Amino acid sequence: MANTPNPGRLIAHVDMDAFYASIEVIDDPTLEGKPVVVGGPPEKRGVVAAASYAAREFGIHSAMPMGQAVRKCPHLIRISPRMARYRDESIRLMGILGTFSPTVEPLALDEAFLDLSGMERSIGSARELGQQIRAKIKAETGLTASVGMAPNKFVAKLASDFDKPDGLTLVEPSEAVSFVQNLPIKKIWGVGAKTAAKLDRIGIRDVAALSKSEPSVLKRHFGVLGLRLHELAWARDDRPVVAHSETKSVSHEITFAKNQKSTALLKGVLTGLCEQTARRLRHGNLVGKTVTLKIRFSDFATVTRQDTVGHPTEDAGEIYEIASRLLELEREVDERSVRLLGVGVTSLLRKSQLNLELFGPEQLQQDTPSLDADQGDSKRDRLNQTLDRLEDRFGPQTTQRARTHLATGESED
Ligand SMILES: [Mg+2]
């Protein structure tokens, strides 16, 4: 088994294709197929943060100075980054991934590891599972992802890069060593230009040569990194996928075009903010326990107040109950006018983690508790999901729940 690393494990690395640029194309379909980059303007010494595949054909890539990118492609379309939009889409993406595994480890807004060990059995095969992940991302976001699947993180990350964009590369445990040993040595984690040159000087020019070198020799030249390189050359990597929520808080806030003093009006606005926040939570497959109210007065003094719900929630009504109570407690609102109002939810959990906590291994072995007691909740969940779908299709104006959302200013995100 020495040449079959991590048997029994199945790790996926999901990497969105040209994430920021692709979102811009989704939002403005006239950009489809055109050379699009996201990044700051050349006169401000901007850098390319993302390049569409049409832009890459001109030799443009991320981290390139914008001035250089424009010289390579004079009709390049440059868009300033809209981080709040990308973050929103990332929350949605991680939420989708969370429906496939409770163990999702985000690495960036647009990439994550998933531990899928054993999960391929109920689907049929690892490849089918990978296709389902890609199909669900495409259906729910309109964006494409490249997925690598392998027995460990190191090989999975190499695999997602192997057939980009819109690809799926599955590396079976028995193929992992030859997969890694056929890649250029610079693909090995930790081998940059400097290390590659140094390896070259001691006669190591490819991964196969690296695997055959003496660990003690590598250690003498590269220290602990040398031993690590030797392990990687044999596709060995035991690092676990560590689940954590990339999202620390979900919030929504509004800066008023004109400062506001009326508590009644602020409460109306608060309703809309709570609904937006709840919607983001649901998109992210998240629930949270702590509700934060943020008020910025006309003199820019800012107060935040928070309170905790008894149980993790994603419901606009429950969030509103707490936020409006916090607003009522804020005596100064009567005296000073308000410039900005915001609602946030923190202490977040994935819904899938919540289920695991509620029905831990012990309970699962006994009779699973009846879910019927929660019928009211699941009905509400269904209502919320239906409203979300409507809003996704027709925009937030379509659905107005019981209270009115007063649109008095522009959203600050
Ligand atoms: Mg990416």
Tab-separated table of C-alpha atoms and ligand atoms in Angstrom:
chain	number	residue	atom	x	y	z
A	1	MET	CA	0.000	0.000	0.000
A	2	ALA	CA	3.050	2.265	0.123
A	3	ASN	CA	2.204	3.625	-3.298
A	4	THR	CA	-1.483	4.134	-2.557
A	5	PRO	CA	-1.763	7.196	-0.328
A	6	ASN	CA	-4.759	7.752	1.947
A	7	PRO	CA	-6.942	4.830	0.833
A	8	GLY	CA	-10.590	5.279	1.755
A	9	ARG	CA	-10.454	9.053	1.755
A	10	LEU	CA	-12.171	11.183	-0.851
A	11	ILE	CA	-11.333	14.884	-0.843
A	12	ALA	CA	-12.645	17.421	-3.324
A	13	HIS	CA	-11.132	20.788	-4.138
A	14	VAL	CA	-13.688	23.116	-5.699
A	15	ASP	CA	-12.283	26.150	-7.496
A	16	MET	CA	-14.520	28.653	-9.271
A	17	ASP	CA	-13.412	29.756	-12.732
A	18	ALA	CA	-12.402	33.440	-12.974
A	19	PHE	CA	-14.809	34.063	-10.087
A	20	TYR	CA	-15.033	37.873	-9.930
A	21	ALA	CA	-14.972	38.300	-13.705
A	22	SER	CA	-17.578	35.556	-14.184
A	23	ILE	CA	-19.917	37.250	-11.681
A	24	GLU	CA	-19.614	40.482	-13.657
A	25	VAL	CA	-20.586	38.604	-16.827
A	26	ILE	CA	-23.604	37.053	-15.054
A	27	ASP	CA	-24.707	40.529	-13.961
A	28	ASP	CA	-24.162	41.997	-17.436
A	29	PRO	CA	-24.624	39.321	-20.114
A	30	THR	CA	-23.424	41.717	-22.856
A	31	LEU	CA	-19.920	41.016	-21.487
A	32	GLU	CA	-20.161	37.333	-22.438
A	33	GLY	CA	-17.122	36.154	-24.397
A	34	LYS	CA	-15.389	39.535	-24.107
A	35	PRO	CA	-12.011	40.288	-22.524
A	36	VAL	CA	-13.088	41.408	-19.051
A	37	VAL	CA	-10.890	42.108	-16.059
A	38	VAL	CA	-11.763	43.106	-12.515
A	39	GLY	CA	-9.355	45.480	-10.804
A	40	GLY	CA	-8.401	49.079	-10.088
A	41	PRO	CA	-7.679	51.637	-12.841
A	42	PRO	CA	-4.155	51.840	-14.341
A	43	GLU	CA	-3.753	55.486	-13.308
A	44	LYS	CA	-4.153	54.377	-9.703
A	45	ARG	CA	-1.661	51.584	-10.292
A	46	GLY	CA	-4.429	48.993	-10.202
A	47	VAL	CA	-3.759	45.281	-10.452
A	48	VAL	CA	-5.783	42.574	-12.227
A	49	ALA	CA	-7.785	40.724	-9.554
A	50	ALA	CA	-9.516	38.418	-12.038
A	51	ALA	CA	-9.454	37.963	-15.804
A	52	SER	CA	-12.092	36.318	-18.001
A	53	TYR	CA	-10.876	33.490	-20.202
A	54	ALA	CA	-11.247	35.770	-23.254
A	55	ALA	CA	-8.884	38.243	-21.534
A	56	ARG	CA	-6.437	35.426	-20.714
A	57	GLU	CA	-6.049	34.766	-24.445
A	58	PHE	CA	-4.246	38.110	-24.610
A	59	GLY	CA	-1.767	36.884	-22.014
A	60	ILE	CA	-3.500	38.719	-19.189
A	61	HIS	CA	-3.526	37.035	-15.791
A	62	SER	CA	-4.355	37.949	-12.214
A	63	ALA	CA	-1.784	39.983	-10.248
A	64	MET	CA	-0.638	41.686	-13.481
A	65	PRO	CA	-0.416	45.503	-13.301
A	66	MET	CA	-3.504	46.985	-14.986
A	67	GLY	CA	-1.369	49.261	-17.164
A	68	GLN	CA	0.368	46.236	-18.643
A	69	ALA	CA	-2.979	44.441	-19.154
A	70	VAL	CA	-4.396	47.407	-21.080
A	71	ARG	CA	-1.285	47.493	-23.306
A	72	LYS	CA	-1.758	43.800	-24.103
A	73	CYS	CA	-5.414	44.321	-25.015
A	74	PRO	CA	-6.441	47.905	-25.839
A	75	HIS	CA	-10.183	47.061	-25.969
A	76	LEU	CA	-10.016	45.388	-22.549
A	77	ILE	CA	-13.109	45.971	-20.414
A	78	ARG	CA	-12.097	46.910	-16.873
A	79	ILE	CA	-14.561	46.728	-13.999
A	80	SER	CA	-13.852	48.011	-10.481
A	81	PRO	CA	-14.149	45.269	-7.854
A	82	ARG	CA	-17.487	44.909	-6.046
A	83	MET	CA	-16.309	42.888	-3.068
A	84	ALA	CA	-19.680	42.871	-1.291
A	85	ARG	CA	-21.258	41.243	-4.347
A	86	TYR	CA	-18.487	38.633	-4.584
A	87	ARG	CA	-18.719	37.937	-0.854
A	88	ASP	CA	-22.461	37.396	-1.193
A	89	GLU	CA	-21.916	34.938	-4.007
A	90	SER	CA	-19.235	33.215	-1.938
A	91	ILE	CA	-21.664	32.754	0.958
A	92	ARG	CA	-24.080	31.183	-1.498
A	93	LEU	CA	-21.340	28.943	-2.922
A	94	MET	CA	-20.213	27.712	0.502
A	95	GLY	CA	-23.866	27.070	1.321
A	96	ILE	CA	-24.196	24.851	-1.741
A	97	LEU	CA	-21.016	22.971	-0.820
A	98	GLY	CA	-22.382	22.561	2.707
A	99	THR	CA	-25.273	20.529	1.332
A	100	PHE	CA	-22.786	17.907	0.093
A	101	SER	CA	-20.646	17.612	3.214
A	102	PRO	CA	-20.612	19.036	6.737
A	103	THR	CA	-16.828	19.273	6.368
A	104	VAL	CA	-16.165	22.257	4.105
A	105	GLU	CA	-12.911	24.172	4.481
A	106	PRO	CA	-12.902	27.449	2.541
A	107	LEU	CA	-9.493	28.631	1.314
A	108	ALA	CA	-10.676	31.823	-0.335
A	109	LEU	CA	-13.954	33.362	-1.472
A	110	ASP	CA	-13.967	31.074	-4.494
A	111	GLU	CA	-12.367	27.824	-3.399
A	112	ALA	CA	-12.812	25.170	-0.742
A	113	PHE	CA	-11.925	21.636	0.251
A	114	LEU	CA	-14.688	19.149	1.020
A	115	ASP	CA	-14.252	15.862	2.821
A	116	LEU	CA	-16.494	13.467	0.901
A	117	SER	CA	-15.081	10.226	2.295
A	118	GLY	CA	-17.671	7.467	1.981
A	119	MET	CA	-20.258	9.769	0.468
A	120	GLU	CA	-19.689	8.543	-3.070
A	121	ARG	CA	-21.301	5.220	-2.132
A	122	SER	CA	-24.826	6.590	-1.816
A	123	ILE	CA	-24.452	8.518	-5.080
A	124	GLY	CA	-22.952	5.698	-7.110
A	125	SER	CA	-19.447	6.886	-7.841
A	126	ALA	CA	-17.027	9.643	-6.966
A	127	ARG	CA	-17.251	10.992	-10.513
A	128	GLU	CA	-21.036	11.265	-10.327
A	129	LEU	CA	-20.760	13.041	-6.989
A	130	GLY	CA	-18.299	15.513	-8.525
A	131	GLN	CA	-20.644	16.127	-11.457
A	132	GLN	CA	-23.538	16.736	-9.052
A	133	ILE	CA	-21.519	19.351	-7.179
A	134	ARG	CA	-20.632	21.127	-10.415
A	135	ALA	CA	-24.199	20.916	-11.726
A	136	LYS	CA	-25.679	22.344	-8.528
A	137	ILE	CA	-23.218	25.251	-8.497
A	138	LYS	CA	-24.047	25.986	-12.145
A	139	ALA	CA	-27.810	25.743	-11.579
A	140	GLU	CA	-27.876	27.957	-8.499
A	141	THR	CA	-25.230	30.570	-9.354
A	142	GLY	CA	-24.912	30.380	-13.144
A	143	LEU	CA	-21.138	30.042	-12.629
A	144	THR	CA	-18.769	27.243	-13.540
A	145	ALA	CA	-16.395	25.490	-11.173
A	146	SER	CA	-13.449	23.201	-11.707
A	147	VAL	CA	-13.348	20.277	-9.321
A	148	GLY	CA	-10.488	18.000	-8.405
A	149	MET	CA	-11.139	14.794	-6.472
A	150	ALA	CA	-8.409	12.726	-4.903
A	151	PRO	CA	-7.481	10.821	-1.742
A	152	ASN	CA	-5.910	13.925	-0.155
A	153	LYS	CA	-5.865	17.715	-0.198
A	154	PHE	CA	-2.568	18.102	-2.012
A	155	VAL	CA	-3.586	15.946	-4.977
A	156	ALA	CA	-7.163	17.302	-5.035
A	157	LYS	CA	-5.863	20.863	-5.407
A	158	LEU	CA	-3.551	19.845	-8.230
A	159	ALA	CA	-6.430	17.976	-9.866
A	160	SER	CA	-8.830	20.959	-9.867
A	161	ASP	CA	-6.172	22.912	-11.766
A	162	PHE	CA	-5.622	20.104	-14.270
A	163	ASP	CA	-8.657	20.694	-16.496
A	164	LYS	CA	-9.616	24.333	-16.003
A	165	PRO	CA	-12.107	25.903	-16.682
A	166	ASP	CA	-15.295	23.911	-16.156
A	167	GLY	CA	-13.529	20.599	-15.618
A	168	LEU	CA	-13.670	17.597	-13.342
A	169	THR	CA	-10.542	15.581	-12.656
A	170	LEU	CA	-10.775	12.470	-10.518
A	171	VAL	CA	-7.511	10.930	-9.336
A	172	GLU	CA	-8.024	7.439	-7.922
A	173	PRO	CA	-5.752	6.476	-5.004
A	174	SER	CA	-3.870	4.018	-7.224
A	175	GLU	CA	-3.205	6.785	-9.785
A	176	ALA	CA	-2.139	9.485	-7.324
A	177	VAL	CA	1.601	8.825	-7.440
A	178	SER	CA	1.871	8.774	-11.220
A	179	PHE	CA	-0.428	11.818	-11.481
A	180	VAL	CA	1.863	13.840	-9.224
A	181	GLN	CA	5.095	12.528	-10.732
A	182	ASN	CA	4.003	13.541	-14.236
A	183	LEU	CA	3.442	17.190	-13.300
A	184	PRO	CA	6.102	19.901	-13.681
A	185	ILE	CA	8.124	20.189	-10.476
A	186	LYS	CA	6.943	23.778	-9.923
A	187	LYS	CA	3.430	22.442	-9.292
A	188	ILE	CA	4.647	20.875	-6.053
A	189	TRP	CA	3.535	22.918	-3.074
A	190	GLY	CA	6.519	24.847	-1.726
A	191	VAL	CA	8.531	24.793	-4.956
A	192	GLY	CA	8.808	28.382	-6.189
A	193	ALA	CA	11.361	29.747	-8.634
A	194	LYS	CA	14.093	29.837	-5.968
A	195	THR	CA	13.588	26.286	-4.701
A	196	ALA	CA	13.263	25.011	-8.290
A	197	ALA	CA	16.642	26.562	-9.148
A	198	LYS	CA	18.201	25.085	-6.026
A	199	LEU	CA	16.764	21.634	-6.792
A	200	ASP	CA	18.101	21.951	-10.321
A	201	ARG	CA	21.592	22.588	-8.952
A	202	ILE	CA	21.564	19.273	-7.095
A	203	GLY	CA	20.293	17.490	-10.202
A	204	ILE	CA	16.558	17.271	-9.368
A	205	ARG	CA	14.585	18.462	-12.380
A	206	ASP	CA	11.311	16.568	-12.129
A	207	VAL	CA	8.997	15.114	-9.512
A	208	ALA	CA	10.093	11.533	-10.190
A	209	ALA	CA	13.705	12.523	-9.454
A	210	LEU	CA	12.550	14.290	-6.314
A	211	SER	CA	10.766	11.129	-5.136
A	212	LYS	CA	13.909	9.041	-5.670
A	213	SER	CA	16.250	11.350	-3.802
A	214	GLU	CA	17.388	10.561	-0.267
A	215	PRO	CA	15.248	12.328	2.362
A	216	SER	CA	18.412	13.005	4.396
A	217	VAL	CA	19.984	14.805	1.432
A	218	LEU	CA	16.841	16.865	0.895
A	219	LYS	CA	16.794	17.703	4.581
A	220	ARG	CA	20.392	18.887	4.465
A	221	HIS	CA	19.599	21.274	1.599
A	222	PHE	CA	16.097	22.412	2.450
A	223	GLY	CA	15.516	21.626	6.110
A	224	VAL	CA	12.045	20.385	7.072
A	225	LEU	CA	10.680	21.597	3.729
A	226	GLY	CA	12.941	19.009	2.054
A	227	LEU	CA	11.249	16.156	3.919
A	228	ARG	CA	7.872	17.611	3.056
A	229	LEU	CA	8.807	17.810	-0.643
A	230	HIS	CA	9.787	14.148	-0.589
A	231	GLU	CA	6.403	13.194	0.932
A	232	LEU	CA	4.538	15.250	-1.660
A	233	ALA	CA	6.516	13.659	-4.492
A	234	TRP	CA	4.934	10.390	-3.310
A	235	ALA	CA	1.488	12.088	-3.188
A	236	ARG	CA	1.399	11.710	0.600
A	237	ASP	CA	-0.581	14.265	2.566
A	238	ASP	CA	-2.435	13.474	5.776
A	239	ARG	CA	-3.788	16.936	6.536
A	240	PRO	CA	-7.449	16.743	7.499
A	241	VAL	CA	-10.127	18.947	5.987
A	242	VAL	CA	-11.035	21.314	8.804
A	243	ALA	CA	-14.595	22.556	8.703
A	244	HIS	CA	-15.113	26.135	9.642
A	245	SER	CA	-17.492	28.791	8.600
A	246	GLU	CA	-15.704	31.275	6.339
A	247	THR	CA	-18.485	33.615	7.267
A	248	LYS	CA	-18.140	35.219	10.681
A	249	SER	CA	-21.178	37.402	10.308
A	250	VAL	CA	-23.936	38.169	7.884
A	251	SER	CA	-25.264	41.687	7.863
A	252	HIS	CA	-27.059	44.318	5.892
A	253	GLU	CA	-27.048	48.072	6.369
A	254	ILE	CA	-28.433	51.212	4.846
A	255	THR	CA	-27.075	54.745	4.726
A	256	PHE	CA	-29.937	57.174	4.456
A	257	ALA	CA	-29.937	59.764	1.703
A	258	LYS	CA	-31.313	62.099	4.377
A	259	ASN	CA	-30.713	61.571	8.111
A	260	GLN	CA	-33.724	60.067	9.888
A	261	LYS	CA	-35.298	60.713	13.267
A	262	SER	CA	-38.611	58.858	13.314
A	263	THR	CA	-38.519	55.582	15.264
A	264	ALA	CA	-41.520	54.324	13.315
A	265	LEU	CA	-39.723	54.866	10.042
A	266	LEU	CA	-36.518	53.297	11.377
A	267	LYS	CA	-38.497	50.223	12.416
A	268	GLY	CA	-39.908	49.925	8.928
A	269	VAL	CA	-36.421	50.063	7.477
A	270	LEU	CA	-35.277	47.564	10.069
A	271	THR	CA	-37.818	45.059	8.743
A	272	GLY	CA	-36.259	45.206	5.311
A	273	LEU	CA	-32.748	44.888	6.736
A	274	CYS	CA	-33.758	41.820	8.754
A	275	GLU	CA	-35.288	40.221	5.684
A	276	GLN	CA	-32.146	40.828	3.622
A	277	THR	CA	-29.970	39.457	6.409
A	278	ALA	CA	-32.181	36.383	6.808
A	279	ARG	CA	-32.085	35.821	3.083
A	280	ARG	CA	-28.288	35.888	3.065
A	281	LEU	CA	-28.215	33.430	5.947
A	282	ARG	CA	-30.481	31.053	4.058
A	283	HIS	CA	-28.399	31.400	0.900
A	284	GLY	CA	-25.374	30.468	2.941
A	285	ASN	CA	-27.147	27.537	4.593
A	286	LEU	CA	-26.326	29.308	7.867
A	287	VAL	CA	-28.043	29.983	11.168
A	288	GLY	CA	-26.893	32.380	13.867
A	289	LYS	CA	-27.507	33.123	17.516
A	290	THR	CA	-26.396	36.704	18.070
A	291	VAL	CA	-28.206	39.680	16.569
A	292	THR	CA	-26.374	42.998	16.312
A	293	LEU	CA	-27.939	46.378	15.720
A	294	LYS	CA	-25.707	49.136	14.404
A	295	ILE	CA	-26.669	52.796	14.515
A	296	ARG	CA	-24.566	55.641	13.207
A	297	PHE	CA	-25.766	59.093	14.209
A	298	SER	CA	-25.507	62.251	12.131
A	299	ASP	CA	-22.239	63.179	13.913
A	300	PHE	CA	-20.794	59.780	12.863
A	301	ALA	CA	-20.802	58.441	16.425
A	302	THR	CA	-21.601	54.751	16.051
A	303	VAL	CA	-23.146	52.374	18.565
A	304	THR	CA	-23.599	48.631	18.272
A	305	ARG	CA	-25.883	46.670	20.553
A	306	GLN	CA	-26.329	42.954	20.600
A	307	ASP	CA	-28.443	40.250	22.103
A	308	THR	CA	-28.601	36.505	21.774
A	309	VAL	CA	-31.492	34.324	20.620
A	310	GLY	CA	-32.174	31.114	22.522
A	311	HIS	CA	-31.537	28.982	19.447
A	312	PRO	CA	-29.717	29.518	16.145
A	313	THR	CA	-32.061	31.105	13.645
A	314	GLU	CA	-32.310	32.272	10.040
A	315	ASP	CA	-35.791	33.708	10.396
A	316	ALA	CA	-36.402	37.379	9.581
A	317	GLY	CA	-39.212	37.643	12.144
A	318	GLU	CA	-37.052	36.358	14.998
A	319	ILE	CA	-34.152	38.576	14.002
A	320	TYR	CA	-36.514	41.546	13.802
A	321	GLU	CA	-37.932	40.852	17.271
A	322	ILE	CA	-34.492	41.260	18.813
A	323	ALA	CA	-33.280	44.076	16.579
A	324	SER	CA	-36.402	46.179	17.141
A	325	ARG	CA	-36.158	45.680	20.907
A	326	LEU	CA	-32.532	46.847	20.777
A	327	LEU	CA	-33.657	49.862	18.756
A	328	GLU	CA	-36.353	50.709	21.314
A	329	LEU	CA	-33.777	50.537	24.092
A	330	GLU	CA	-31.564	53.048	22.287
A	331	ARG	CA	-32.900	56.219	23.933
A	332	GLU	CA	-30.743	58.593	21.918
A	333	VAL	CA	-32.600	57.702	18.737
A	334	ASP	CA	-35.342	60.077	19.869
A	335	GLU	CA	-32.943	62.983	20.197
A	336	ARG	CA	-30.375	62.599	17.441
A	337	SER	CA	-30.936	61.848	13.801
A	338	VAL	CA	-29.650	58.609	12.341
A	339	ARG	CA	-27.408	58.369	9.347
A	340	LEU	CA	-26.959	54.619	9.047
A	341	LEU	CA	-28.844	51.589	10.302
A	342	GLY	CA	-27.550	48.036	10.140
A	343	VAL	CA	-28.475	44.539	11.294
A	344	GLY	CA	-26.059	41.653	11.589
A	345	VAL	CA	-26.148	38.061	12.778
A	346	THR	CA	-23.052	36.397	14.249
A	347	SER	CA	-22.172	33.182	16.156
A	348	LEU	CA	-22.894	31.381	12.906
A	349	LEU	CA	-23.306	27.683	12.339
A	350	ARG	CA	-23.962	25.731	9.191
A	351	LYS	CA	-27.411	24.219	9.168
A	352	SER	CA	-25.819	20.854	8.493
A	353	GLN	CA	-23.658	21.253	11.629
A	354	LEU	CA	-26.773	22.151	13.571
A	355	ASN	CA	-28.402	18.879	12.595
A	356	LEU	CA	-25.300	16.995	13.655
A	357	GLU	CA	-25.361	18.771	17.002
A	358	LEU	CA	-29.035	18.134	17.580
A	359	PHE	CA	-28.824	14.518	16.566
A	360	GLY	CA	-25.364	13.505	17.681
A	361	PRO	CA	-24.051	9.969	17.231
A	362	GLU	CA	-25.663	8.709	20.454
A	363	GLN	CA	-29.136	9.866	19.521
A	364	LEU	CA	-28.816	8.528	16.020
A	365	GLN	CA	-28.170	5.059	17.390
A	366	GLN	CA	-31.322	5.240	19.455
A	367	ASP	CA	-34.671	5.969	17.915
A	368	THR	CA	-34.366	9.191	15.999
A	369	PRO	CA	-36.600	11.740	17.724
A	370	SER	CA	-39.768	12.529	15.862
A	371	LEU	CA	-39.399	15.547	13.638
A	372	ASP	CA	-43.130	16.203	13.760
A	373	ALA	CA	-42.773	18.559	16.690
A	374	ASP	CA	-40.980	20.885	14.278
A	375	GLN	CA	-43.701	20.977	11.705
A	376	GLY	CA	-44.368	24.655	12.273
A	377	ASP	CA	-40.698	25.361	11.633
A	378	SER	CA	-40.476	23.327	8.476
A	379	LYS	CA	-43.569	25.024	7.114
A	380	ARG	CA	-41.924	28.371	7.781
A	381	ASP	CA	-38.724	27.098	6.146
A	382	ARG	CA	-40.670	26.196	3.042
A	383	LEU	CA	-42.332	29.602	2.943
A	384	ASN	CA	-38.973	31.314	3.313
A	385	GLN	CA	-37.457	29.191	0.558
A	386	THR	CA	-40.311	29.992	-1.801
A	387	LEU	CA	-39.956	33.703	-1.104
A	388	ASP	CA	-36.212	33.454	-1.699
A	389	ARG	CA	-36.735	31.832	-5.066
A	390	LEU	CA	-39.179	34.556	-6.071
A	391	GLU	CA	-36.732	37.230	-4.988
A	392	ASP	CA	-33.912	35.542	-6.863
A	393	ARG	CA	-35.963	35.637	-10.033
A	394	PHE	CA	-37.671	38.980	-9.776
A	395	GLY	CA	-35.628	40.995	-7.313
A	396	PRO	CA	-36.364	42.070	-3.745
A	397	GLN	CA	-39.328	44.273	-4.696
A	398	THR	CA	-41.497	41.283	-5.550
A	399	THR	CA	-42.113	39.947	-2.097
A	400	GLN	CA	-43.213	42.077	0.785
A	401	ARG	CA	-43.886	40.155	3.922
A	402	ALA	CA	-46.271	41.450	6.576
A	403	ARG	CA	-44.332	44.625	7.310
A	404	THR	CA	-43.313	47.207	4.768
A	405	HIS	CA	-39.762	47.775	3.692
A	406	LEU	CA	-39.249	51.505	3.307
A	407	ALA	CA	-36.592	52.118	0.719
A	408	THR	CA	-35.288	55.474	1.808
A	409	GLY	CA	-31.674	55.217	0.866
A	410	GLU	CA	-29.154	53.157	-0.920
A	411	SER	CA	-27.816	49.978	0.495
A	412	GLU	CA	-24.265	50.501	1.621
A	413	ASP	CA	-22.847	47.237	0.418
B	1	MG	MG	-10.668	30.348	-8.704
